[in-house]
Short mmCIF file of C-alpha atoms in Angstrom, two decimals:
data_model
loop_
_atom_site.label_atom_id
_atom_site.label_comp_id
_atom_site.label_asym_id
_atom_site.label_seq_id
_atom_site.Cartn_x
_atom_site.Cartn_y
_atom_site.Cartn_z
CA ALA J 1 124.37 90.27 79.19
CA VAL J 2 125.75 90.77 82.71
CA VAL J 3 129.34 90.54 81.43
CA SER J 4 128.53 93.00 78.66
CA THR J 5 127.00 95.45 81.19
CA GLN J 6 130.00 95.19 83.50
CA SER J 7 132.47 95.70 80.65
CA GLY J 8 130.49 98.75 79.55
CA HIS J 9 130.68 100.15 83.11
CA TYR J 10 134.44 99.64 83.28
CA GLY J 11 134.83 101.16 79.83
CA ARG J 12 132.96 104.31 80.81
CA ALA J 13 134.99 104.59 84.01
CA LEU J 14 138.24 104.31 82.05
CA THR J 15 137.04 106.88 79.51
CA LYS J 16 136.29 109.40 82.25
CA THR J 17 139.89 109.17 83.46
CA ILE J 18 141.15 110.08 79.98
CA ILE J 19 138.73 112.73 78.69
CA GLY J 20 135.84 114.74 80.09
CA ILE J 21 133.09 115.75 77.67
CA GLU J 22 130.97 118.86 78.14
CA LYS J 23 127.57 117.41 77.32
CA SER J 24 125.83 120.78 77.43
CA THR J 25 127.88 121.94 74.43
CA ILE J 26 126.76 118.93 72.39
CA LYS J 27 123.14 119.49 73.42
CA ASN J 28 123.33 123.18 72.47
CA ILE J 29 124.73 122.32 69.03
CA ALA J 30 121.94 119.81 68.45
CA LYS J 31 119.35 122.28 69.76
CA TYR J 32 120.36 125.53 68.08
CA CYS J 33 122.09 124.31 64.90
CA THR J 34 119.30 122.09 63.54
CA GLN J 35 117.75 124.21 60.80
CA THR J 36 114.51 122.24 60.79
CA GLY J 37 114.15 122.47 64.60
CA ASP J 38 111.99 124.85 66.59
CA HIS J 39 114.97 126.29 68.51
CA TYR J 40 117.20 127.10 65.53
CA ASN J 41 119.25 130.23 66.25
CA ILE J 42 122.24 131.12 64.13
CA SER J 43 123.96 133.26 66.78
CA LYS J 44 123.56 130.69 69.55
CA CYS J 45 124.64 128.00 67.08
CA GLY J 46 127.87 129.88 66.40
CA GLY J 47 128.52 130.24 70.13
CA ALA J 48 127.89 126.56 70.73
CA ARG J 49 130.21 125.53 67.91
CA ASN J 50 132.99 127.76 69.21
CA ALA J 51 132.70 126.42 72.74
CA SER J 52 135.05 123.68 73.86
CA MET J 53 133.82 120.09 73.86
CA MET J 54 136.06 119.27 76.82
CA LYS J 55 134.78 119.78 80.33
CA ALA J 56 136.27 122.80 82.08
CA CYS J 57 137.73 122.06 85.51
CA ASP J 58 140.15 123.32 88.15
CA ASP J 59 143.61 122.07 89.12
CA LYS J 60 142.12 119.06 90.87
CA CYS J 61 140.34 117.84 87.74
CA GLY J 62 140.83 114.12 87.30
CA TYR J 63 140.94 113.35 83.58
CA LEU J 64 144.18 113.03 81.63
CA PHE J 65 143.77 115.84 79.09
CA ALA J 66 142.51 118.40 81.63
CA GLN J 67 145.82 120.22 82.06
CA ALA J 68 147.36 119.37 78.69
CA GLY J 69 146.42 122.72 77.16
CA LEU J 70 145.51 121.14 73.83
CA GLY J 71 142.63 122.18 71.62
CA ASP J 72 139.62 120.05 70.77
CA THR J 73 140.94 119.13 67.33
CA THR J 74 144.38 118.10 68.55
CA THR J 75 142.91 116.10 71.42
CA GLY J 76 140.43 114.43 69.08
CA VAL J 77 143.14 113.40 66.62
CA ILE J 78 145.33 111.97 69.42
CA LEU J 79 142.42 110.00 70.88
CA LEU J 80 141.35 108.76 67.43
CA ILE J 81 144.83 107.43 66.64
CA ALA J 82 145.19 105.88 70.10
CA SER J 83 141.76 104.22 69.93
CA LEU J 84 142.45 102.78 66.47
CA ILE J 85 145.76 101.35 67.67
CA LEU J 86 144.10 99.90 70.77
CA LEU J 87 141.29 98.42 68.66
CA CYS J 88 143.78 96.74 66.30
CA VAL J 89 145.78 95.36 69.22
CA CYS J 90 142.66 93.96 70.92
CA LEU J 91 141.32 92.38 67.73
CA THR J 92 144.72 90.89 66.89
CA THR J 93 145.00 89.45 70.40
CA LEU J 94 141.49 88.01 70.12
CA VAL J 95 142.29 86.37 66.78
CA LYS J 96 145.59 84.91 68.02
CA THR J 97 143.92 83.57 71.17
CA LEU J 98 141.17 81.87 69.17
CA GLN J 99 143.71 80.37 66.80
CA SER J 100 145.56 78.80 69.73
CA LEU J 101 142.41 77.57 71.51
CA LEU J 102 140.35 76.19 68.65
CA LEU J 103 142.63 73.38 67.55
CA GLY J 104 142.43 69.61 67.48
CA ARG J 105 139.19 67.88 68.38
CA MET J 106 137.37 71.13 69.16
CA ALA J 107 137.96 72.42 65.62
CA GLN J 108 136.79 69.11 64.19
CA THR J 109 133.59 69.23 66.27
CA LEU J 110 132.86 72.82 65.28
CA LYS J 111 133.40 72.04 61.61
CA LYS J 112 131.03 69.08 61.78
CA HIS J 113 128.14 70.89 63.45
CA ILE J 114 128.39 74.45 62.10
CA ASN J 115 128.79 73.48 58.45
CA SER J 116 126.03 70.86 58.49
CA ASP J 117 122.52 71.62 57.23
CA LEU J 118 119.17 70.96 58.80
CA PRO J 119 117.55 67.65 57.81
CA TYR J 120 115.40 67.45 54.69
CA PRO J 121 112.84 68.93 53.89
CA VAL J 122 113.75 72.01 55.95
CA SER J 123 117.39 72.17 54.87
CA TRP J 124 116.67 75.42 53.01
CA LEU J 125 116.03 77.08 56.39
CA THR J 126 119.63 76.50 57.56
CA GLY J 127 120.90 79.84 56.31
CA TYR J 128 118.02 81.76 57.87
CA LEU J 129 118.64 79.98 61.17
CA PHE J 130 122.26 81.13 61.14
CA ILE J 131 121.12 84.67 60.38
CA LEU J 132 119.15 84.53 63.62
CA VAL J 133 122.19 83.06 65.41
CA GLY J 134 124.38 85.90 64.14
CA THR J 135 121.77 88.44 65.22
CA GLY J 136 121.47 86.97 68.72
CA MET J 137 125.21 86.64 69.30
CA THR J 138 125.83 90.22 68.15
CA ILE J 139 123.12 91.50 70.49
CA LEU J 140 124.83 89.69 73.37
CA VAL J 141 128.29 91.10 72.69
CA GLN J 142 126.87 94.42 71.38
CA SER J 143 129.47 94.57 68.61
CA SER J 144 129.39 93.12 65.12
CA SER J 145 133.14 93.78 64.81
CA VAL J 146 133.93 91.55 67.79
CA PHE J 147 131.61 88.81 66.53
CA THR J 148 132.92 88.75 62.95
CA SER J 149 136.54 89.17 64.06
CA ALA J 150 136.15 86.16 66.33
CA LEU J 151 134.87 83.99 63.48
CA THR J 152 137.18 85.22 60.72
CA PRO J 153 140.22 83.16 61.84
CA LEU J 154 137.99 80.07 61.96
CA VAL J 155 137.17 80.62 58.30
CA GLY J 156 140.85 80.98 57.50
CA LEU J 157 141.57 77.72 59.32
CA GLY J 158 138.81 75.90 57.40
CA VAL J 159 136.69 75.28 60.49
CA ILE J 160 133.80 77.40 59.21
CA SER J 161 133.02 77.50 55.51
CA LEU J 162 132.64 80.79 53.68
CA ASP J 163 129.07 79.87 52.73
CA ARG J 164 128.21 79.45 56.41
CA MET J 165 130.00 82.63 57.45
CA TYR J 166 127.89 84.65 55.02
CA PRO J 167 124.52 84.32 56.87
CA LEU J 168 126.26 84.77 60.22
CA THR J 169 127.67 88.09 58.99
CA LEU J 170 124.28 89.17 57.67
CA GLY J 171 122.77 88.40 61.05
CA SER J 172 125.44 90.43 62.82
CA ASN J 173 124.53 93.41 60.64
CA ILE J 174 121.00 93.23 62.04
CA GLY J 175 122.15 92.63 65.61
CA THR J 176 124.38 95.70 65.61
CA THR J 177 121.36 97.93 64.95
CA CYS J 178 119.69 96.84 68.18
CA THR J 179 121.98 99.04 70.27
CA ALA J 180 120.85 102.08 68.30
CA VAL J 181 117.20 101.06 68.62
CA LEU J 182 117.51 100.65 72.40
CA ALA J 183 119.28 104.01 72.69
CA ALA J 184 116.55 105.65 70.61
CA LEU J 185 113.82 104.20 72.82
CA ALA J 186 115.60 105.62 75.87
CA ALA J 187 115.58 109.14 74.42
CA THR J 188 113.29 111.73 75.94
CA GLY J 189 111.75 115.00 74.89
CA ASP J 190 110.76 116.26 71.47
CA LYS J 191 113.75 114.53 69.80
CA ARG J 192 112.58 111.03 70.64
CA SER J 193 110.65 110.57 67.40
CA VAL J 194 113.64 111.70 65.32
CA THR J 195 116.05 109.35 67.07
CA ILE J 196 113.65 106.43 66.62
CA GLN J 197 113.32 107.26 62.92
CA VAL J 198 117.11 107.19 62.49
CA ALA J 199 117.44 103.89 64.36
CA ILE J 200 114.61 102.24 62.43
CA SER J 201 116.10 103.50 59.15
CA HIS J 202 119.38 101.81 60.06
CA LEU J 203 117.55 98.59 60.88
CA LEU J 204 115.43 98.60 57.71
CA PHE J 205 118.47 99.40 55.55
CA ASN J 206 120.16 96.20 56.74
CA ILE J 207 117.00 94.12 56.47
CA PHE J 208 116.29 95.21 52.90
CA GLY J 209 119.93 94.57 51.99
CA ILE J 210 119.51 90.99 53.22
CA LEU J 211 116.26 90.63 51.25
CA VAL J 212 118.13 91.66 48.10
CA PHE J 213 121.23 89.49 48.49
CA TYR J 214 120.12 86.37 50.36
CA PRO J 215 116.68 84.85 49.51
CA VAL J 216 117.55 84.42 45.81
CA PRO J 217 120.30 81.73 45.55
CA PHE J 218 121.92 83.42 42.54
CA MET J 219 122.32 86.69 44.43
CA ARG J 220 124.13 84.91 47.29
CA THR J 221 127.00 83.99 44.98
CA ILE J 222 127.79 87.63 44.14
CA PRO J 223 129.23 88.74 47.53
CA ILE J 224 130.74 85.30 48.17
CA ASN J 225 132.59 85.29 44.84
CA PHE J 226 133.77 88.85 45.44
CA ALA J 227 135.03 87.82 48.89
CA LYS J 228 136.96 84.92 47.36
CA MET J 229 138.44 87.19 44.71
CA LEU J 230 139.53 89.81 47.24
CA GLY J 231 140.91 87.14 49.56
CA ASN J 232 142.96 85.51 46.79
CA THR J 233 144.26 88.91 45.67
CA THR J 234 145.26 89.86 49.23
CA ALA J 235 147.01 86.50 49.65
CA ASP J 236 149.20 87.34 46.65
CA TYR J 237 149.64 91.05 47.37
CA ARG J 238 149.76 91.97 51.07
CA TRP J 239 149.39 95.72 50.39
CA PHE J 240 146.10 95.23 48.54
CA ALA J 241 144.11 95.04 51.80
CA ILE J 242 145.40 98.46 52.91
CA LEU J 243 144.76 99.93 49.47
CA TYR J 244 141.24 98.49 49.44
CA LEU J 245 140.39 100.08 52.80
CA ILE J 246 141.78 103.47 51.77
CA VAL J 247 139.98 103.52 48.40
CA VAL J 248 136.62 102.08 49.46
CA PHE J 249 136.20 103.73 52.87
CA LEU J 250 138.05 107.02 52.34
CA LEU J 251 138.70 108.08 48.76
CA LEU J 252 135.44 106.95 47.14
CA PRO J 253 133.19 108.54 49.81
CA MET J 254 135.20 111.78 49.58
CA LEU J 255 134.90 111.71 45.78
CA PHE J 256 131.14 111.26 45.77
CA ILE J 257 130.66 113.88 48.50
CA ALA J 258 132.65 116.34 46.39
CA LEU J 259 130.73 115.43 43.23
CA SER J 260 127.39 115.78 45.04
CA PHE J 261 127.82 119.57 44.87
CA SER J 262 127.44 119.27 41.09
CA LEU J 263 124.68 116.79 40.33
CA PRO J 264 125.17 116.72 36.52
CA LEU J 265 128.85 115.85 36.99
CA LEU J 266 127.91 113.22 39.57
CA TYR J 267 125.49 111.58 37.12
CA VAL J 268 128.16 111.57 34.42
CA VAL J 269 130.71 109.89 36.72
CA ILE J 270 128.19 107.27 37.90
CA THR J 271 127.19 106.53 34.29
CA LEU J 272 130.83 106.09 33.25
CA ILE J 273 131.48 103.75 36.21
CA ILE J 274 128.41 101.63 35.39
CA ALA J 275 129.36 101.50 31.71
CA ALA J 276 132.93 100.43 32.55
CA VAL J 277 131.71 97.70 34.93
CA LEU J 278 129.25 96.37 32.33
CA PHE J 279 131.90 96.40 29.60
CA ILE J 280 134.43 94.52 31.73
CA THR J 281 131.83 91.99 32.90
CA ILE J 282 130.43 91.29 29.44
CA LEU J 283 133.88 91.05 27.86
CA ASN J 284 135.06 88.62 30.55
CA ILE J 285 132.02 86.42 29.92
CA LEU J 286 132.58 86.48 26.16
CA GLN J 287 136.29 85.72 26.56
CA ASP J 288 135.39 82.72 28.70
CA LYS J 289 132.44 81.35 26.70
CA ILE J 290 132.92 82.26 23.03
CA PRO J 291 136.41 83.72 22.50
CA GLU J 292 136.40 82.67 18.83
CA LYS J 293 133.58 85.15 18.13
CA LEU J 294 135.64 88.09 19.34
CA PRO J 295 138.24 90.04 17.37
CA GLU J 296 141.77 88.84 17.93
CA PHE J 297 142.82 91.75 20.16
CA LEU J 298 139.77 91.40 22.44
CA ARG J 299 140.31 87.72 23.25
CA THR J 300 142.66 88.70 26.07
CA TRP J 301 143.36 91.84 28.06
CA ASP J 302 146.86 92.11 26.63
CA PHE J 303 145.84 95.12 24.54
CA LEU J 304 145.87 97.22 27.74
CA PRO J 305 149.08 98.47 29.34
CA LYS J 306 150.26 96.11 32.09
CA PRO J 307 149.53 98.55 34.97
CA MET J 308 145.87 98.58 33.85
CA ARG J 309 145.46 94.78 33.82
CA SER J 310 147.84 93.53 36.51
CA LEU J 311 148.97 94.42 40.03
CA GLU J 312 152.49 93.14 39.49
CA PRO J 313 153.99 96.52 38.49
CA TYR J 314 152.68 98.05 41.72
CA ASP J 315 153.74 95.02 43.75
CA SER J 316 157.35 95.42 42.67
CA VAL J 317 157.35 98.82 44.39
CA LEU J 318 154.97 98.41 47.33
CA SER J 319 156.29 95.00 48.41
CA LYS J 320 159.52 96.69 49.44
CA LEU J 321 157.68 98.42 52.29
CA ILE J 322 157.89 96.71 55.69
CA CYS J 323 154.12 96.68 56.17
CA CYS J 324 153.51 95.02 52.81
CA ARG J 325 156.38 92.52 52.77
CA LYS J 326 155.54 88.85 53.07
CA SER J 327 157.01 87.07 56.05
CA VAL J 328 159.14 84.02 55.50
CA ASP J 329 156.85 82.22 57.92
CA ASP J 330 153.73 82.94 55.88
CA ALA J 331 152.07 79.79 54.65
CA ASP J 332 149.90 79.74 51.58
CA VAL J 333 147.33 77.32 52.99
CA ILE J 334 146.97 75.60 56.36
CA PRO J 335 145.43 72.18 55.71
CA LEU J 336 142.42 71.38 57.85
CA SER J 337 144.00 68.05 58.74
CA VAL J 338 146.79 69.99 60.48
CA VAL J 339 144.30 72.18 62.35
CA THR J 340 141.99 69.38 63.45
CA GLY J 341 144.62 66.72 63.92
CA ALA J 342 142.76 64.43 61.56
CA LYS J 343 144.64 61.63 59.85
CA THR J 344 144.85 61.47 56.08
CA ASN J 345 144.90 58.31 54.02
CA PRO J 346 148.19 57.59 52.28
CA VAL J 347 148.18 57.84 48.50
#
């Protein structure tokens, strides 16, 4: 906790040397632009929105963008790109450092203890215990991204199993809400109740998600199987990870936000998506279990054009890009015996 507090202090000090934020502008926007608030004023809201978010200062002002003469939007875009690059560099360095440290006997010890279950008859509590561990560790580091990024290379090396990583990730989703709850409790004035409501909503959303996907054993297999499928696909097609991030976290939210302005159209699109998912799922099950009962053309997906049933046509184009090209040093699988230094019996 002390290390986390010190790092937060240094981070704030570094931020102040780069950008100065005019907090009064943010407070005025929150005060005058909230339509359900007591202080809502459309003219003052317009003035607050037109005011600069950057702190005004003289020639002796200390932060980097003070004398740059750039607008709020331009400065925001520059800082966003720089922060994303810095985040990727830090996470990559963290992963590489862990890969070099957790080798040999240490990896073997971790694999033995982390992947083992509690003794019978309380073995069923193992997953819930690791949910609590994930929650506690995320509270300590105050970042679920750091926690999961630190463990991800261990899963790739075979030190931690995917089934064990699942409850740890669920716990980190709860732990990351604690920062918001603490910030909400520190709020003052008439907005304290609203901030607490938002923080508790975030917490309950994650808790109810865990109650849906973890207590029932069958439901646990759904995200784990999807993770395996996405991992295997990314191993074959390097560009798929980038495409997945763009589609899931950018294009789909933008699509549904646009469709939300026309609710009937939104319902139609959601119905078509659900119908397509059900058709694909049911047909896959029938093809696997009772293919002889299906018409000849439905026993495989060959009746569809190849771009609709395979990623190979896209791979032939996208794999030519530098970011999506496989390195000659890429290995398909790193055996755990190589990571742990364990000896294997000759055949």
